[in-house]
Short mmCIF file of C-alpha atoms in Angstrom, two decimals:
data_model
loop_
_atom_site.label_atom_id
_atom_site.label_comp_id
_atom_site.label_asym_id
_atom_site.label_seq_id
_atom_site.Cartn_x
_atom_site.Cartn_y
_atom_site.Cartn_z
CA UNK A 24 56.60 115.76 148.88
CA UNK A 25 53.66 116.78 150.77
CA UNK A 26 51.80 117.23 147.75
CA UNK A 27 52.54 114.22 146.30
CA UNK A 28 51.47 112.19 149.45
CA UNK A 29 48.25 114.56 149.35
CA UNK A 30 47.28 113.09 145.73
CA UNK A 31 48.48 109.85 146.54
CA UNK A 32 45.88 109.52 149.12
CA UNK A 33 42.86 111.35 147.63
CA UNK A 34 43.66 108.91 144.62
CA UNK A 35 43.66 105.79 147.18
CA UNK A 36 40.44 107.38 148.89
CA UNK A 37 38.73 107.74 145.63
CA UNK A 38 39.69 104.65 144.10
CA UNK A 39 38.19 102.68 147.36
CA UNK A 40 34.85 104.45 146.97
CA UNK A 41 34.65 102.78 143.52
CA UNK A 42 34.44 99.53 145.43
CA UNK A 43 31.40 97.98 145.86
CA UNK A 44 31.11 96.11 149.29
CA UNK A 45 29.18 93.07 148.84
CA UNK A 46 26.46 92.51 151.89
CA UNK A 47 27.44 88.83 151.60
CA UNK A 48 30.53 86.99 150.28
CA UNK A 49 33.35 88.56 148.16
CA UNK A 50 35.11 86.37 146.15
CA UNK A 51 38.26 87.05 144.87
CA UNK A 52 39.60 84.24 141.90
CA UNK A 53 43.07 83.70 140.76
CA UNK A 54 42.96 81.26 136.85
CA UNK A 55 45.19 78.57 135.73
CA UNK A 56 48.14 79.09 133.60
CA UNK A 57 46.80 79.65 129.52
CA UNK A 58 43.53 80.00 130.72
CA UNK A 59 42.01 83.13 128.93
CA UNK A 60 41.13 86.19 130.95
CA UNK A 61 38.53 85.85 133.61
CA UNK A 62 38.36 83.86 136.25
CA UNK A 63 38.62 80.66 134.56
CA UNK A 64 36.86 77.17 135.35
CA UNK A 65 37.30 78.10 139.18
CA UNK A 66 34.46 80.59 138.33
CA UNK A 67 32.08 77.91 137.97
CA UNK A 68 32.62 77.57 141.39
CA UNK A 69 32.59 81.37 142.43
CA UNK A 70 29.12 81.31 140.37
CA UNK A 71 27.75 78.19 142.40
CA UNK A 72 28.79 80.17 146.01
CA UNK A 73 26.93 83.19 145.15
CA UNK A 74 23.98 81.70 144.22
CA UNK A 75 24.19 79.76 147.41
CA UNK A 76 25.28 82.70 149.53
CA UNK A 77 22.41 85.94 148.98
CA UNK A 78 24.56 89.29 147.76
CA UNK A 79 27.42 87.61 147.09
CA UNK A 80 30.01 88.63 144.22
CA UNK A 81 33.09 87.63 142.39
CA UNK A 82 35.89 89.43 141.03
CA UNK A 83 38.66 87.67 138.41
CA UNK A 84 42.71 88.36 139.60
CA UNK A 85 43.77 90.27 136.69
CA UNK A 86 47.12 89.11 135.97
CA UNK A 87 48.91 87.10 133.07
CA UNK A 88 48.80 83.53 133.63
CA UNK A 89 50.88 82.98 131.61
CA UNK A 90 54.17 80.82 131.43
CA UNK A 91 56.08 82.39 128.04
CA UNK A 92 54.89 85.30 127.54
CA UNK A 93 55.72 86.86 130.12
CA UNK A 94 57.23 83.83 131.32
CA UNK A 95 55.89 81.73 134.16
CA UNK A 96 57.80 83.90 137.25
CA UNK A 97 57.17 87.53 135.84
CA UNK A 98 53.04 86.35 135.64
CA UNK A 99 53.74 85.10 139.45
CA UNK A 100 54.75 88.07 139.92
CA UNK A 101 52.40 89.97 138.56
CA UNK A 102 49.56 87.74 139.76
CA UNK A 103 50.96 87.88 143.44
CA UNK A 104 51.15 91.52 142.98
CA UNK A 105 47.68 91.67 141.79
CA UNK A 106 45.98 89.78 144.78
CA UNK A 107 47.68 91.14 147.80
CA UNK A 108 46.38 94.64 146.30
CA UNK A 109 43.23 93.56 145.63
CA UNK A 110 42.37 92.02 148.96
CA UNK A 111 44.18 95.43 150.63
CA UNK A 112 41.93 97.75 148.62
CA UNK A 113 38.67 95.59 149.33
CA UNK A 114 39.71 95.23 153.21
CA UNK A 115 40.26 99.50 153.10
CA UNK A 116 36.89 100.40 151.65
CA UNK A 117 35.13 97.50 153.58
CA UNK A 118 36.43 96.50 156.73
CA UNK A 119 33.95 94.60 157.90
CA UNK A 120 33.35 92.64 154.10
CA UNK A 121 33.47 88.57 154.27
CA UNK A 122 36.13 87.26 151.95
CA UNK A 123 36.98 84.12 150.07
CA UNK A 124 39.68 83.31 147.35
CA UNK A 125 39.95 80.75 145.25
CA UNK A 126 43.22 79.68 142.61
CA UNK A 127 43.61 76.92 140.57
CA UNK A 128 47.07 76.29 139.40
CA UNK A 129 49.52 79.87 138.73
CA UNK A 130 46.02 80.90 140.21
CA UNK A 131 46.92 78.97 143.40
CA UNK A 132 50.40 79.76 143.78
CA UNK A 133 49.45 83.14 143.58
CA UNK A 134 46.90 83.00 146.04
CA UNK A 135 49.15 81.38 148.38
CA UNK A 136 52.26 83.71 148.02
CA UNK A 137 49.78 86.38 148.73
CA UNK A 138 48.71 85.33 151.91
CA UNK A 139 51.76 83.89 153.02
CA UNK A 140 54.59 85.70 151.52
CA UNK A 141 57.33 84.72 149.29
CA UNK A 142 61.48 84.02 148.67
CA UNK A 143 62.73 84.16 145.88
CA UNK A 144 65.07 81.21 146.77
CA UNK A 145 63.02 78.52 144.46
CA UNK A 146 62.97 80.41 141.54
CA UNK A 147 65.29 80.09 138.36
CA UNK A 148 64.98 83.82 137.74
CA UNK A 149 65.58 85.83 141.03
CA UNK A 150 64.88 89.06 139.12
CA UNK A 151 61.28 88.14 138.63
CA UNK A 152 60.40 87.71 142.03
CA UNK A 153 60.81 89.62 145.33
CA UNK A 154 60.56 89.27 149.12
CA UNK A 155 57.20 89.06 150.96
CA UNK A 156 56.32 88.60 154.57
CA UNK A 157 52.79 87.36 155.12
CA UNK A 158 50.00 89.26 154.35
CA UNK A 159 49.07 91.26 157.81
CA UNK A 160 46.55 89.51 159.76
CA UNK A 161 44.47 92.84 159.90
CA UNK A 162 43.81 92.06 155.86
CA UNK A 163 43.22 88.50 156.38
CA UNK A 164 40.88 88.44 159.40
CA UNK A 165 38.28 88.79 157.14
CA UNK A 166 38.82 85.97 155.03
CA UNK A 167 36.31 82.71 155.96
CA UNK A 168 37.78 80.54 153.27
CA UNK A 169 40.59 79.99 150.88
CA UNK A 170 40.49 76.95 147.89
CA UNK A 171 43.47 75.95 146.24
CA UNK A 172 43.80 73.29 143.85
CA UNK A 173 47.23 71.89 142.31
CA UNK A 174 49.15 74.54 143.58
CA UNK A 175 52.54 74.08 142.39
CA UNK A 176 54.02 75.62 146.14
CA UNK A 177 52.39 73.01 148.00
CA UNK A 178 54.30 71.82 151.18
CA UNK A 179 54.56 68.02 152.72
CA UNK A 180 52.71 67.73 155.58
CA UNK A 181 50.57 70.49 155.37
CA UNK A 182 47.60 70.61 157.57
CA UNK A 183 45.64 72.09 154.94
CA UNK A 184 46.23 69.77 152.57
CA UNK A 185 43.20 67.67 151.29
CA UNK A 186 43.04 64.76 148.26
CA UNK A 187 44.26 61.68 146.94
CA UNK A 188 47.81 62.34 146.98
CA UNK A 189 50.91 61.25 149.15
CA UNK A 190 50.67 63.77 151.93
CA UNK A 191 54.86 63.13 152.00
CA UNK A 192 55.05 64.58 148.40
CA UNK A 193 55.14 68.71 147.59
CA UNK A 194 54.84 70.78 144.80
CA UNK A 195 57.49 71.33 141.61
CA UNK A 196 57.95 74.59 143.70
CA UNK A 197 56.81 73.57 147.74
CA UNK A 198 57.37 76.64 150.13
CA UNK A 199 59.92 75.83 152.48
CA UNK A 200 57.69 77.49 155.23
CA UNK A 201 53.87 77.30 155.19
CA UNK A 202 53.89 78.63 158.56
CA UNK A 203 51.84 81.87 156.89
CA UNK A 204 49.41 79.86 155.00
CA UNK A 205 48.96 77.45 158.91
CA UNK A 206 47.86 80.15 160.23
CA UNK A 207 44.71 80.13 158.53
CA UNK A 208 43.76 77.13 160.22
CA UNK A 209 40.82 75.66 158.99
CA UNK A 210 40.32 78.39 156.30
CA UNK A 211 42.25 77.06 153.42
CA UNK A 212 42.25 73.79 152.24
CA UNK A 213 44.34 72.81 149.20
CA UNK A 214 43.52 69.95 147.07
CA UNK A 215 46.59 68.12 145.22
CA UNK A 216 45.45 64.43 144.04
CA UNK A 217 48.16 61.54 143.16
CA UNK A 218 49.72 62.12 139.55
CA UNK A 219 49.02 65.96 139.24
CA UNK A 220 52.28 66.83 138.53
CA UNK A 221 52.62 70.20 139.51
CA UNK A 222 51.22 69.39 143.35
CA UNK A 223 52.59 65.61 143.57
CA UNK A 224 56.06 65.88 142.24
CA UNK A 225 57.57 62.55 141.66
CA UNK A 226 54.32 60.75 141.49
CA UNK A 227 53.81 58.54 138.35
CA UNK A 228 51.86 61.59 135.73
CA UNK A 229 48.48 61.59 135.18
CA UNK A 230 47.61 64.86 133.71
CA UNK A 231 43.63 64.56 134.14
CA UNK A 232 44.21 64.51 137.39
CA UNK A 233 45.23 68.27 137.60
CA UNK A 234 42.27 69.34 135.75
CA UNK A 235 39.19 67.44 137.46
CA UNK A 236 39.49 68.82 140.97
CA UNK A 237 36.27 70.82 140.43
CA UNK A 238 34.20 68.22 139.29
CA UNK A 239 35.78 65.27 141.56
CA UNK A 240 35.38 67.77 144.95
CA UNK A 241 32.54 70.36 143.75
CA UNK A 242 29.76 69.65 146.08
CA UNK A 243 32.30 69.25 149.28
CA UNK A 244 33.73 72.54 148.25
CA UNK A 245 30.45 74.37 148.22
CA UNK A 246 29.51 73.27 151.74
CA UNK A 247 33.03 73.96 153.12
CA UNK A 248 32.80 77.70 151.92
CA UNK A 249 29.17 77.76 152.75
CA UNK A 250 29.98 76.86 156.42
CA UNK A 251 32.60 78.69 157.17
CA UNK A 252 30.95 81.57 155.81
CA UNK A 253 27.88 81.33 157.86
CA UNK A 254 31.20 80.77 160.77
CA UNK A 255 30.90 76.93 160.72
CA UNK A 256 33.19 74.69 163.36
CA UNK A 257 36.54 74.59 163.00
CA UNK A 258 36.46 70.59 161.90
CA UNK A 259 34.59 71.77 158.97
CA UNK A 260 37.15 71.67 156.44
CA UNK A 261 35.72 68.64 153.94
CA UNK A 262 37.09 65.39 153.31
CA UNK A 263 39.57 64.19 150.70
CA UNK A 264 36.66 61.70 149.46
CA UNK A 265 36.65 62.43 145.39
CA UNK A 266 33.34 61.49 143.44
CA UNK A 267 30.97 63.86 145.03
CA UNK A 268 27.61 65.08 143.22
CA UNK A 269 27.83 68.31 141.40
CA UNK A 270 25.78 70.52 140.57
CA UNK A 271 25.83 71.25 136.61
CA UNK A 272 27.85 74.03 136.35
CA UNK A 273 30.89 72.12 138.21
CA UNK A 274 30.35 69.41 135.80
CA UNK A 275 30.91 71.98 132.86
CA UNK A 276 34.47 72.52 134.37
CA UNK A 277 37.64 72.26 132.57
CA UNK A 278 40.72 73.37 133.00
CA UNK A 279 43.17 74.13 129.63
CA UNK A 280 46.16 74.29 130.77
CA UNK A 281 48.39 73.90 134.01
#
């Protein structure tokens, strides 16, 4: 047993020194369902923050996104999985590293079961999904900002919330308690607009509206993470004002899929 631990931990150690600690913001990005591997259109925005932010990188949540194959809760699974380790290893080998995370989608439902844990008491297959408590606030301190858009787990009410959509209205999925994701205060802001069916349940469907977030919200975005990076006021989570300028990368965005 002793061995074993031994190993276990030289592996760990060794495995964190393969981390590179960026000297500005580390980004961590979670795709949309179908989207192919990468980080998806939400990289457009990871790309516009680190040439805004100097030494700044971007890593893509490797994980399925898929919702057949494996179906939709094994790749929430997996995905959730994959981000809580990811933003464990980073925090290990660089304790004192800025973070941000963005998820669009699967991508944002991931994101947010990561940092707030998880039931398994919404989901149609109980075997594909597991208990979490919330992420432990020494991992998270480090985060400055967290982007969602149309995540499917998205609660009434939420402070956080930002967009066009009935603030009364939740997610095909809404999290019964956001308490974990609240207590990131003015860190995250999630972005749901009226008709995106996966955010605004029961709203009349309009599909483009789930896939335009980045180009409806892109220059808001950029100044939100910008700020709180450089430890901006707490008020200085944007507005729900669509229709922004973007820059031409966010207007290259597109989302396939859901």
């Amino acid at each position: 047993m002793g061995f074993l631990l031994a190993a276990l931990l030289l592996a760990s150690t060794a495995y964190a020194r393969d981390i590179k600690c960026a000297p500005g913001l580390q980004i961590f990005v979670a795709r949309g369902t179908n989207e192919p591997p990468g980080p998806g259109a939400s990289g457009l925005l990871a790309e516009a923050v680190v040439d805004k932010i100097p030494g700044s990188a971007f890593e893509a949540i490797d994980y399925p996104a898929s919702d057949e194959d494996p179906v939709y809760f094994d790749s929430v699974r997996n995905g959730t999985d994959a981000v809580r380790q990811s933003l464990i290893d980073y925090s290990g080998a660089c304790p004192d590293g800025k973070i941000s995370l963005f998820g669009y989608s699967q991508g944002a439902q991931v994101t947010a079961n990561a940092l707030s844990g998880t039931t398994i008491a919404w989901s149609p297959y109980p075997e594909s999904l597991k208990n979490l408590d919330s992420l432990d606030a020494r991992i998270t301190k480090n985060i400055v900002a967290v982007a969602l858009f149309g995540d499917p787990t998205l609660s009434p009410n939420a402070k956080y919330r930002k967009g066009t959509a009935d603030v009364n209205r939740q997610g095909i999925f809404h999290r019964q308690d956001p308490s974990g994701l609240d207590a990131l205060g003015d860190r995250l802001v999630s972005y749901c607009d009226t008709g995106d069916v996966f955010c605004d349940a029961g709203s009349d469907p309009n599909i483009p509206a789930h896939l335009h977030y980045l180009e409806n919200y892109s220059t808001e975005i950029l100044d939100f993470i910008v700020r709180q990076y450089e430890g901006g006021a707490p008020d200085s989570s944007p507005s729900a004002t669509p229709g922004d300028a973007q820059s031409g990368a966010m207007r290259r965005a597109r989302v396939p899929g859901w």
